[in-house]
PDB file of C-alpha atoms and ligand atoms in Angstrom:
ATOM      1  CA  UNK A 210      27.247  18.338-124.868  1.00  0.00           C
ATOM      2  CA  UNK A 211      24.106  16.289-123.511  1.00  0.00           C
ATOM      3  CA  UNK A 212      21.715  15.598-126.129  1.00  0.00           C
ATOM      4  CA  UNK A 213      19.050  13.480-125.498  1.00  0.00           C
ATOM      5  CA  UNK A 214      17.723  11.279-128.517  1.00  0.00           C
ATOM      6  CA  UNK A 215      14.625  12.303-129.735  1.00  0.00           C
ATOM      7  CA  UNK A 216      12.377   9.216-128.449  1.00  0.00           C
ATOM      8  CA  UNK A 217      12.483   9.431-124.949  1.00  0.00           C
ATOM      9  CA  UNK A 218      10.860   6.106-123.997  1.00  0.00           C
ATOM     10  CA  UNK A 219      12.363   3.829-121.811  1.00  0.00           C
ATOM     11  CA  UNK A 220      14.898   1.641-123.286  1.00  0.00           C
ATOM     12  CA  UNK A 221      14.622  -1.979-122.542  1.00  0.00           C
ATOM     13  CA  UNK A 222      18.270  -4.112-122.929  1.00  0.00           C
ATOM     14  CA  UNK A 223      17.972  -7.808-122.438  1.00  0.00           C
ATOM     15  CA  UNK A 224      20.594 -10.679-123.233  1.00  0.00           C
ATOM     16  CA  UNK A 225      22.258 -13.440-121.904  1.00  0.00           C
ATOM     17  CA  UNK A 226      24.716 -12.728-118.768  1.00  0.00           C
ATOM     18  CA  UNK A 227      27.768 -12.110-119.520  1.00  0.00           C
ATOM     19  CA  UNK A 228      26.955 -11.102-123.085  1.00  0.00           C
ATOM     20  CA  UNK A 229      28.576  -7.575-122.469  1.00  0.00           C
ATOM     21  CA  UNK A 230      25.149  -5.187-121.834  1.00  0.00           C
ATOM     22  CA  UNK A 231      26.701  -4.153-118.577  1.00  0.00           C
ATOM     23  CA  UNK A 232      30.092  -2.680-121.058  1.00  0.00           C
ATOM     24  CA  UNK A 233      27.277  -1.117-123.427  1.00  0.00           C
ATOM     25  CA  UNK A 234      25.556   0.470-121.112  1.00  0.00           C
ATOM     26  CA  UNK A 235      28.526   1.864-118.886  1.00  0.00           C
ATOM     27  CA  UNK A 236      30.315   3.424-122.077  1.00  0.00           C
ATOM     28  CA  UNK A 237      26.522   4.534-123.259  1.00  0.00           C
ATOM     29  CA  UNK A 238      26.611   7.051-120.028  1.00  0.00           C
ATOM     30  CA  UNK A 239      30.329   7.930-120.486  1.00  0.00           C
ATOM     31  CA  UNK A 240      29.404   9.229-124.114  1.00  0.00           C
ATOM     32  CA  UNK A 241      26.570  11.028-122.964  1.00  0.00           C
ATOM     33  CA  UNK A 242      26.938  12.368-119.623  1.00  0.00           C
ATOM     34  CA  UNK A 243      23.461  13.450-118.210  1.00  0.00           C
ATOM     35  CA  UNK A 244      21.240  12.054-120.477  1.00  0.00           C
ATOM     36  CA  UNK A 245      20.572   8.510-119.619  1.00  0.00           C
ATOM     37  CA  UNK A 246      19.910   6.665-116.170  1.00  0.00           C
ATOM     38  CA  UNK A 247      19.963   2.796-115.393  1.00  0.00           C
ATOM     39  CA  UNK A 248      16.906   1.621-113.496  1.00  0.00           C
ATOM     40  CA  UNK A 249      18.819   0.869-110.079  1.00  0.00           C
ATOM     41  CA  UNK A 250      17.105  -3.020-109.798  1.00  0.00           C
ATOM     42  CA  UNK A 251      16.317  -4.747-106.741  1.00  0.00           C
ATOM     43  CA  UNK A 252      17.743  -8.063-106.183  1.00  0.00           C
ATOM     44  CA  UNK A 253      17.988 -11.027-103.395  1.00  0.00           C
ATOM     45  CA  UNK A 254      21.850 -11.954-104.810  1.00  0.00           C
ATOM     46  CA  UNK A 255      24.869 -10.332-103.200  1.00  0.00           C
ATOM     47  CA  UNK A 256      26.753  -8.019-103.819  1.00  0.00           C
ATOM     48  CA  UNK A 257      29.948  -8.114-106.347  1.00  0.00           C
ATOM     49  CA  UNK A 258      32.994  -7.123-105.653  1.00  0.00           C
ATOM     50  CA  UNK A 259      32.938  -3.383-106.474  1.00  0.00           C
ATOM     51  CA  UNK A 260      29.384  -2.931-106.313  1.00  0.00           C
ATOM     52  CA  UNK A 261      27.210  -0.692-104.402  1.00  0.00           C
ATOM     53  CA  UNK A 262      24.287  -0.665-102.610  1.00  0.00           C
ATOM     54  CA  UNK A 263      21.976   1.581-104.725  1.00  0.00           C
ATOM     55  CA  UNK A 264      23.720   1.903-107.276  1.00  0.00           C
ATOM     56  CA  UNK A 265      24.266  -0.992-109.007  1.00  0.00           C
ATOM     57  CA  UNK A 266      21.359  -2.379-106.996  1.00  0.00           C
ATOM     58  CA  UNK A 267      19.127  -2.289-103.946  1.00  0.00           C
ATOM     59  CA  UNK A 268      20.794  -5.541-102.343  1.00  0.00           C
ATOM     60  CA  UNK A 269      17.643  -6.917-100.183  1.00  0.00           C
ATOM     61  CA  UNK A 270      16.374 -10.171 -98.456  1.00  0.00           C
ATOM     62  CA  UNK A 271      14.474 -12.385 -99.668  1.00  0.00           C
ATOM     63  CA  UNK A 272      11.789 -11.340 -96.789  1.00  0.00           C
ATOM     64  CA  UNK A 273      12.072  -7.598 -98.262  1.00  0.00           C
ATOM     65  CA  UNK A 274      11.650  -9.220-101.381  1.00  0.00           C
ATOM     66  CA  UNK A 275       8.762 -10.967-100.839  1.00  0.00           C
ATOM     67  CA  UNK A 276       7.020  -8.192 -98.870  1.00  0.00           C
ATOM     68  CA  UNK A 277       7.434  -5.430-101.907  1.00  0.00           C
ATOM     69  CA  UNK A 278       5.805  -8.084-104.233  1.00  0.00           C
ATOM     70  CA  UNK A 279       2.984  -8.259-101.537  1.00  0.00           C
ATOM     71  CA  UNK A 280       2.664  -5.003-101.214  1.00  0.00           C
ATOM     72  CA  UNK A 281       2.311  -4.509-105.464  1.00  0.00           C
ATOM     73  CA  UNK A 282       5.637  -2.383-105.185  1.00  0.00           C
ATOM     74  CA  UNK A 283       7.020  -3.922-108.864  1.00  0.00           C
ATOM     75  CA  UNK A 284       6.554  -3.417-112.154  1.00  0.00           C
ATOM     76  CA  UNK A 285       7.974  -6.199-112.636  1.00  0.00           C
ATOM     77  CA  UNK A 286       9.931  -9.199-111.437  1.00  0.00           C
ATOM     78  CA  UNK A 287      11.659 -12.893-111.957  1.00  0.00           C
ATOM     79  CA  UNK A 288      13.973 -15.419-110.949  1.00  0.00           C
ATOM     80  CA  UNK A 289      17.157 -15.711-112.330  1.00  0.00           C
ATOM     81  CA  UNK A 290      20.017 -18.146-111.115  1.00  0.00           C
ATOM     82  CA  UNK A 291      18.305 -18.430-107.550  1.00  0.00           C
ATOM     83  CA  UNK A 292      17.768 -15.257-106.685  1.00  0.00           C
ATOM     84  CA  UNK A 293      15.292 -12.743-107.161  1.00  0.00           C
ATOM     85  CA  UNK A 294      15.356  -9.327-108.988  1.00  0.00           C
ATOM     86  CA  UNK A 295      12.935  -6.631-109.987  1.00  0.00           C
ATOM     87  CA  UNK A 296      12.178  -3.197-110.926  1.00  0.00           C
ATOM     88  CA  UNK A 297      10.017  -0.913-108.544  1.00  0.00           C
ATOM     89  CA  UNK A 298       7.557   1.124-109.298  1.00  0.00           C
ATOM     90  CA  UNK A 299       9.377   3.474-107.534  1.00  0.00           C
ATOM     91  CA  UNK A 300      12.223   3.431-109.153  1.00  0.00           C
ATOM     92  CA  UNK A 301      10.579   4.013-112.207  1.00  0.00           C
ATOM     93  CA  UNK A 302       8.932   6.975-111.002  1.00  0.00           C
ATOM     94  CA  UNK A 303      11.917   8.446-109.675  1.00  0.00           C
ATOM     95  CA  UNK A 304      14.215   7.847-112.483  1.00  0.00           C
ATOM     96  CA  UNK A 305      11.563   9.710-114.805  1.00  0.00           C
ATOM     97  CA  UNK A 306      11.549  12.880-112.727  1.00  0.00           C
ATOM     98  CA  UNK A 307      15.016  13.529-113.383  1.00  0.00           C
ATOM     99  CA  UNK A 308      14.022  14.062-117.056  1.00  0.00           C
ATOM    100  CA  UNK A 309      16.515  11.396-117.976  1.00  0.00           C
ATOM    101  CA  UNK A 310      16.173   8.271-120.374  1.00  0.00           C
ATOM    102  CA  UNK A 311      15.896   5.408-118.394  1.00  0.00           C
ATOM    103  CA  UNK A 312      17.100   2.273-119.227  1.00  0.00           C
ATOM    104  CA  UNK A 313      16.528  -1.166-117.666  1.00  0.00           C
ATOM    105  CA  UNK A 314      18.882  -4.051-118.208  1.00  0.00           C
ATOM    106  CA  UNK A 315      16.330  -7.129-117.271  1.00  0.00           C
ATOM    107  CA  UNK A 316      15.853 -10.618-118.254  1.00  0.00           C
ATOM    108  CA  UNK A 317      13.027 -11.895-120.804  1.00  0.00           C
ATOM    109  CA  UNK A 318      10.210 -12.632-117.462  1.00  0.00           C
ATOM    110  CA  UNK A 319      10.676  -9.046-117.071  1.00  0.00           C
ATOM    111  CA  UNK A 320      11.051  -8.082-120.372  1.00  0.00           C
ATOM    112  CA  UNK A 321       7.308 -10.164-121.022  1.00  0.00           C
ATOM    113  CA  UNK A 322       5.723  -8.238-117.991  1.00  0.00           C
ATOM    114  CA  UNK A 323       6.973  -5.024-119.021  1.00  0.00           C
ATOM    115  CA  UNK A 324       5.374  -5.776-122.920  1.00  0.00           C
ATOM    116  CA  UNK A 325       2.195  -6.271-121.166  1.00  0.00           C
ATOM    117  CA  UNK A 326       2.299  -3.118-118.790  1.00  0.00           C
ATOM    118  CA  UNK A 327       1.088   0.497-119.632  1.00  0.00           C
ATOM    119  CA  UNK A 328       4.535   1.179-120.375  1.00  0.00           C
ATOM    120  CA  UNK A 329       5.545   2.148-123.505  1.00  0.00           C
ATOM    121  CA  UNK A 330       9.276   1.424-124.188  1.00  0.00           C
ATOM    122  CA  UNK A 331      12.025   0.308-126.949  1.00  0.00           C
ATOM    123  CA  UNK A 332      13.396  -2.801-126.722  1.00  0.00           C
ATOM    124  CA  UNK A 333      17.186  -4.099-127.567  1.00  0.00           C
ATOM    125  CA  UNK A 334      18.439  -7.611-127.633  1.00  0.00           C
ATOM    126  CA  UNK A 335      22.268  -8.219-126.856  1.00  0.00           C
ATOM    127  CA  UNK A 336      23.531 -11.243-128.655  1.00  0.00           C
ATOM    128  CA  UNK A 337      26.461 -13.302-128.517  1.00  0.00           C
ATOM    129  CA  UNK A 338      28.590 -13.870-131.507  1.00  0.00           C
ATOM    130  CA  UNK A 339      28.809 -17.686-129.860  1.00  0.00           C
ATOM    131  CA  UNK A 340      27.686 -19.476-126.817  1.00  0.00           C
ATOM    132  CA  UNK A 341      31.471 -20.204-126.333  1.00  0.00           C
ATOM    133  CA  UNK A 342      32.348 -16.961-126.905  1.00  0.00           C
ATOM    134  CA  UNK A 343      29.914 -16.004-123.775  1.00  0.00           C
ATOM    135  CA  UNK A 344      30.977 -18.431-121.497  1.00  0.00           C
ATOM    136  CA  UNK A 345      34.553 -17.286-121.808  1.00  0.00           C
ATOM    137  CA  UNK A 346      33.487 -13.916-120.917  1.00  0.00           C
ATOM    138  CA  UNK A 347      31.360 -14.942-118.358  1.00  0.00           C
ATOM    139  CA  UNK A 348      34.458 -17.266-117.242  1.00  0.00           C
ATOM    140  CA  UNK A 349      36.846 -14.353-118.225  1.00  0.00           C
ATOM    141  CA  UNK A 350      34.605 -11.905-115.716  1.00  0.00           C
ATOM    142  CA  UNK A 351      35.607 -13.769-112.756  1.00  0.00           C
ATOM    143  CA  UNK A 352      32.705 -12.715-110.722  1.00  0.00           C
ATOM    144  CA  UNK A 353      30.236 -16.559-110.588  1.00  0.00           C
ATOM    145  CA  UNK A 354      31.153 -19.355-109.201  1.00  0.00           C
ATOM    146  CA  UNK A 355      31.033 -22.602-111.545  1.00  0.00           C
ATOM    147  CA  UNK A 356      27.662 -23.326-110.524  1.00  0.00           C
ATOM    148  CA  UNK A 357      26.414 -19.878-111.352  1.00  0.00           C
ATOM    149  CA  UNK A 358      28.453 -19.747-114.359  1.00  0.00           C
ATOM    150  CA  UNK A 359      26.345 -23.133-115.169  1.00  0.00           C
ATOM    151  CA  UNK A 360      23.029 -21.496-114.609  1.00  0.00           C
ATOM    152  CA  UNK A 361      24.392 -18.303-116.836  1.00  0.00           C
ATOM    153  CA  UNK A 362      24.496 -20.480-119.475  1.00  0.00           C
ATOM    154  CA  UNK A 363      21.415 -22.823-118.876  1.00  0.00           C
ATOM    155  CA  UNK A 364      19.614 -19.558-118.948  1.00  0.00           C
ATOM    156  CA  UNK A 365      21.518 -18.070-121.721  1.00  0.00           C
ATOM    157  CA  UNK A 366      19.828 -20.213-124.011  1.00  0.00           C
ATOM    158  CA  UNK A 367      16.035 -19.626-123.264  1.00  0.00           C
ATOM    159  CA  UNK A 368      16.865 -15.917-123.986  1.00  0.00           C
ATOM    160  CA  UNK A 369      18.322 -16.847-127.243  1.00  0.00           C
ATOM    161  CA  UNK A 370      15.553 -18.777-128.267  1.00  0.00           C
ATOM    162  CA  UNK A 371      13.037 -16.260-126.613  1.00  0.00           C
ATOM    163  CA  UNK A 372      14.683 -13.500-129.075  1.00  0.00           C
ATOM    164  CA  UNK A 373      13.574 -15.439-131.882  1.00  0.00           C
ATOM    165  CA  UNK A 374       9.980 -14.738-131.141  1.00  0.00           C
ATOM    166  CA  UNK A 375       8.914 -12.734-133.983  1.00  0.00           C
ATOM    167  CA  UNK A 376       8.216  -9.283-133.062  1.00  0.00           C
ATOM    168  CA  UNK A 377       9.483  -8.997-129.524  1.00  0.00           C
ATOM    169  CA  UNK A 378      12.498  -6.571-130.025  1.00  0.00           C
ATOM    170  CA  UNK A 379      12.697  -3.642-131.978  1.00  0.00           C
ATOM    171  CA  UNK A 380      16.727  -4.065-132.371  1.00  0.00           C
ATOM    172  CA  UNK A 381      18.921  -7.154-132.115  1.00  0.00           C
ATOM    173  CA  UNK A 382      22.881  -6.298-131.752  1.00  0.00           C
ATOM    174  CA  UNK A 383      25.575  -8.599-132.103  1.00  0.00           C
ATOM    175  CA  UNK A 384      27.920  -8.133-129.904  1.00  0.00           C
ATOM    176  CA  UNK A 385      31.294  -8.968-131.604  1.00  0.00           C
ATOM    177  CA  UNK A 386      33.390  -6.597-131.853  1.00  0.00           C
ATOM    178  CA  UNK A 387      33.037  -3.851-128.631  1.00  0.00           C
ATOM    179  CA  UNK A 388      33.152  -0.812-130.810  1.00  0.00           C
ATOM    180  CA  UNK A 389      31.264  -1.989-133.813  1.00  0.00           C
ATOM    181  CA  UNK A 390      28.483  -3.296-131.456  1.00  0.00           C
ATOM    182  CA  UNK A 391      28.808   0.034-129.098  1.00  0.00           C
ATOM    183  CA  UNK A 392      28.019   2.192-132.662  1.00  0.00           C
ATOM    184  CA  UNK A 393      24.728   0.543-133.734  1.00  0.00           C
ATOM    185  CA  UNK A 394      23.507   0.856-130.291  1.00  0.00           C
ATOM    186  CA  UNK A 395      23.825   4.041-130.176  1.00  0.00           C
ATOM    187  CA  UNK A 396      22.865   4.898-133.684  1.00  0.00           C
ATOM    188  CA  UNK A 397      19.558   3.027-132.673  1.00  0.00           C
ATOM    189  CA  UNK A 398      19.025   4.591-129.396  1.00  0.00           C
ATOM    190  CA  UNK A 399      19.456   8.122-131.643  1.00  0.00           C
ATOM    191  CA  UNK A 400      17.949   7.148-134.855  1.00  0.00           C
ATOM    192  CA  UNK A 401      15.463  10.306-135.602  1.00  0.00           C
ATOM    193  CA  UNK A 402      12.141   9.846-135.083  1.00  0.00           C
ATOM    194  CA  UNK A 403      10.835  10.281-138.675  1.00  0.00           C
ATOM    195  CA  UNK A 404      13.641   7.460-140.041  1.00  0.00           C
TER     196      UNK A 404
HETATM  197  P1  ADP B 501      26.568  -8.468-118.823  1.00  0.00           P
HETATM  198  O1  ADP B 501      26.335  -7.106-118.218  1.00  0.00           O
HETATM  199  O2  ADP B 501      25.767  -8.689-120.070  1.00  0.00           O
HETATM  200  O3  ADP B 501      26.425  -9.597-117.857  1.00  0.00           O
HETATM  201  P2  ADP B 501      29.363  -7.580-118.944  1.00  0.00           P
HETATM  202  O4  ADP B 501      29.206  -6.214-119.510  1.00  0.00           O
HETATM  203  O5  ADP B 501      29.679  -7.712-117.498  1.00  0.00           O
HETATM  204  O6  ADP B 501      28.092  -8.501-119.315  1.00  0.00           O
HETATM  205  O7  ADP B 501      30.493  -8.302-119.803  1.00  0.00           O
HETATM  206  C1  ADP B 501      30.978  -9.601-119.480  1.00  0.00           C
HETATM  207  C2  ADP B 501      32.475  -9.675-119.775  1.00  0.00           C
HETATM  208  O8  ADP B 501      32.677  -9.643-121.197  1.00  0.00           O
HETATM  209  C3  ADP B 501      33.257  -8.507-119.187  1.00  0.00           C
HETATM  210  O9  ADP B 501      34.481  -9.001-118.667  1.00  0.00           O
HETATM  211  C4  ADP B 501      33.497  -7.592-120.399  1.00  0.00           C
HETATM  212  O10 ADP B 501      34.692  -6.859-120.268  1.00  0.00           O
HETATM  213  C5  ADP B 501      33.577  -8.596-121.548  1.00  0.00           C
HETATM  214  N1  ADP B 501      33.106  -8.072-122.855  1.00  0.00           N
HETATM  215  C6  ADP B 501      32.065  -7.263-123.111  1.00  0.00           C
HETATM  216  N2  ADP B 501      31.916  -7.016-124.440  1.00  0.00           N
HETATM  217  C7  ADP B 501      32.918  -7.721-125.045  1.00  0.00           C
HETATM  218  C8  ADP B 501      33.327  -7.888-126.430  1.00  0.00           C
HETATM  219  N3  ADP B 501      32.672  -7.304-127.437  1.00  0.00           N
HETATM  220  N4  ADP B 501      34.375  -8.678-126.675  1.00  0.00           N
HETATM  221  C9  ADP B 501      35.041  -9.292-125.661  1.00  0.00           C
HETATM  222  N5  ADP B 501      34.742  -9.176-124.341  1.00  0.00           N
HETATM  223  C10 ADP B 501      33.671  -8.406-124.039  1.00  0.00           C
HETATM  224  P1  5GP B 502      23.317 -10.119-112.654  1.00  0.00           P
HETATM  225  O1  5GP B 502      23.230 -11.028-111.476  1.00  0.00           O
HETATM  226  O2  5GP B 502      24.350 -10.593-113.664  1.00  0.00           O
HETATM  227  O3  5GP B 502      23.507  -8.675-112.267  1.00  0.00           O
HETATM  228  O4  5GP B 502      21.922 -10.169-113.425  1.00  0.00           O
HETATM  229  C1  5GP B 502      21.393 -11.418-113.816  1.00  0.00           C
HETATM  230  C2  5GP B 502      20.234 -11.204-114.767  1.00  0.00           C
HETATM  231  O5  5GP B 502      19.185 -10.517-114.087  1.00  0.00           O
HETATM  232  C3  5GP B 502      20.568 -10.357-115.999  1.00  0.00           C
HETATM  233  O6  5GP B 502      19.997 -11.019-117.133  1.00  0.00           O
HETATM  234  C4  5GP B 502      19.871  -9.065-115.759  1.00  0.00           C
HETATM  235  O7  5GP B 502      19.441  -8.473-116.974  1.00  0.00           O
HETATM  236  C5  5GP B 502      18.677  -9.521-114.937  1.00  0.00           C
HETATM  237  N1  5GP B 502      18.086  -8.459-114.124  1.00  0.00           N
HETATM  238  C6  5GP B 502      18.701  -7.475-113.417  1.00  0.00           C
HETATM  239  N2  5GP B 502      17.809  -6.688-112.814  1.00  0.00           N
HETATM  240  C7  5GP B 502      16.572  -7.159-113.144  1.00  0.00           C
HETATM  241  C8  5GP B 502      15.230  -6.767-112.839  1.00  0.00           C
HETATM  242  O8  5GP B 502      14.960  -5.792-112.152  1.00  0.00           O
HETATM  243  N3  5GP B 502      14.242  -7.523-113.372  1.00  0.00           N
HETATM  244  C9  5GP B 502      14.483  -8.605-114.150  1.00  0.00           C
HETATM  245  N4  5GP B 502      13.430  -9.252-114.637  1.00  0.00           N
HETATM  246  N5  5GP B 502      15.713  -9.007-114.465  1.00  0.00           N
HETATM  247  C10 5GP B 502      16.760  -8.298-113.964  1.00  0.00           C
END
């Protein structure tokens, strides 16, 4: 059956690439069918294999880009690796309507924007049991390029060191073990409201 939790706010995931937010999330809407939504992001990178055009994203130029931030169409948006990504107001407005939680899997520029929006959300931190551990499943993943794969990484450690700031996230989760990991996040995302 589709029960939603009982705090309905937006749900915030951040954490390194690779670091398995993606798996969370995807078994997260398997579990509970009609309940949650993913903020469909738009981005300037291209398209994976097995990806779709608004679904996993809204693949755009950089031109399209840089016209939606002209024309104050985000709520927020960053760099990451090269490219561009960002969530539209728009999408955030839509996503609501459908009565569904919505959750946005962004990196810590967004996540810093969003903190100092009119949006009131939760926030979750996805951490690596190891930085070696991530690279191998950012290796294992297949889908970068070494260069990208460098980037990942480069990255990967200003939003480790970002998720130290005191404060910031309401829940960290280790992400060891799938199932283990896959539990607390859910017993989080459905902790009562009273508890
Ligand atoms: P992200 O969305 O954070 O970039 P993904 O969900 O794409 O990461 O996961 C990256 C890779 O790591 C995938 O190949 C996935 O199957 C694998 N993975 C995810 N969680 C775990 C885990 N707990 N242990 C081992 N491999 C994992
Ligand atoms: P990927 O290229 O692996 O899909 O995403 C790279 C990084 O961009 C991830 O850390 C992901 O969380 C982040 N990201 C995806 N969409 C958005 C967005 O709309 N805004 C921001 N700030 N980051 C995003």
């Amino acid at each position: 059956m589709a029960t939603p939790p009982q705090d309905r706010r937006p749900i915030i995931i951040s954490g390194p690439s690779g670091v398995g937010k993606g798996t969370l999330f995807k078994r997260l809407f398997e579990q509970h069918p009609d309940v949650f939504c993913l903020s469909v992001s738009h981005t300037t990178r291209s398209p994976r294999a097995g990806e779709r055009d608004g679904v996993d994203y809204h693949y755009v130029s950089m031109e399209t880009f840089e016209d939606l931030i002209a024309k104050d169409g985000f709520v927020e948006h960053a760099k990451f690796g090269g490219n561009r990504y960002g969530t539209s107001k728009m999408t955030i407005e839509e996503q609501t309507k459908k009565g569904r939680v919505v959750l946005l899997d962004i990196e810590m520029e967004g996540v810093k924007q969003i903190k100092q929006s009119s949006i009131s959300a939760r926030y979750i931190f996805i951490a690596p049991p190891s930085l070696e551990a991530l690279e191998s499943r950012l290796r294992g993943r297949g889908t970068e390029d070494e260069a990208s794969v460098r980037k990942r990484i480069d990255q990967a450690y200003k939003e480790l060191d970002f998720s130290k700031t005191p404060g910031v996230h309401d829940k960290i989760i280790v992400n060891d073990n799938l199932h283990v990991a896959y539990k607390e996040l859910e017993d989080y995302i459905y902790k009562p409201l009273d508890s």
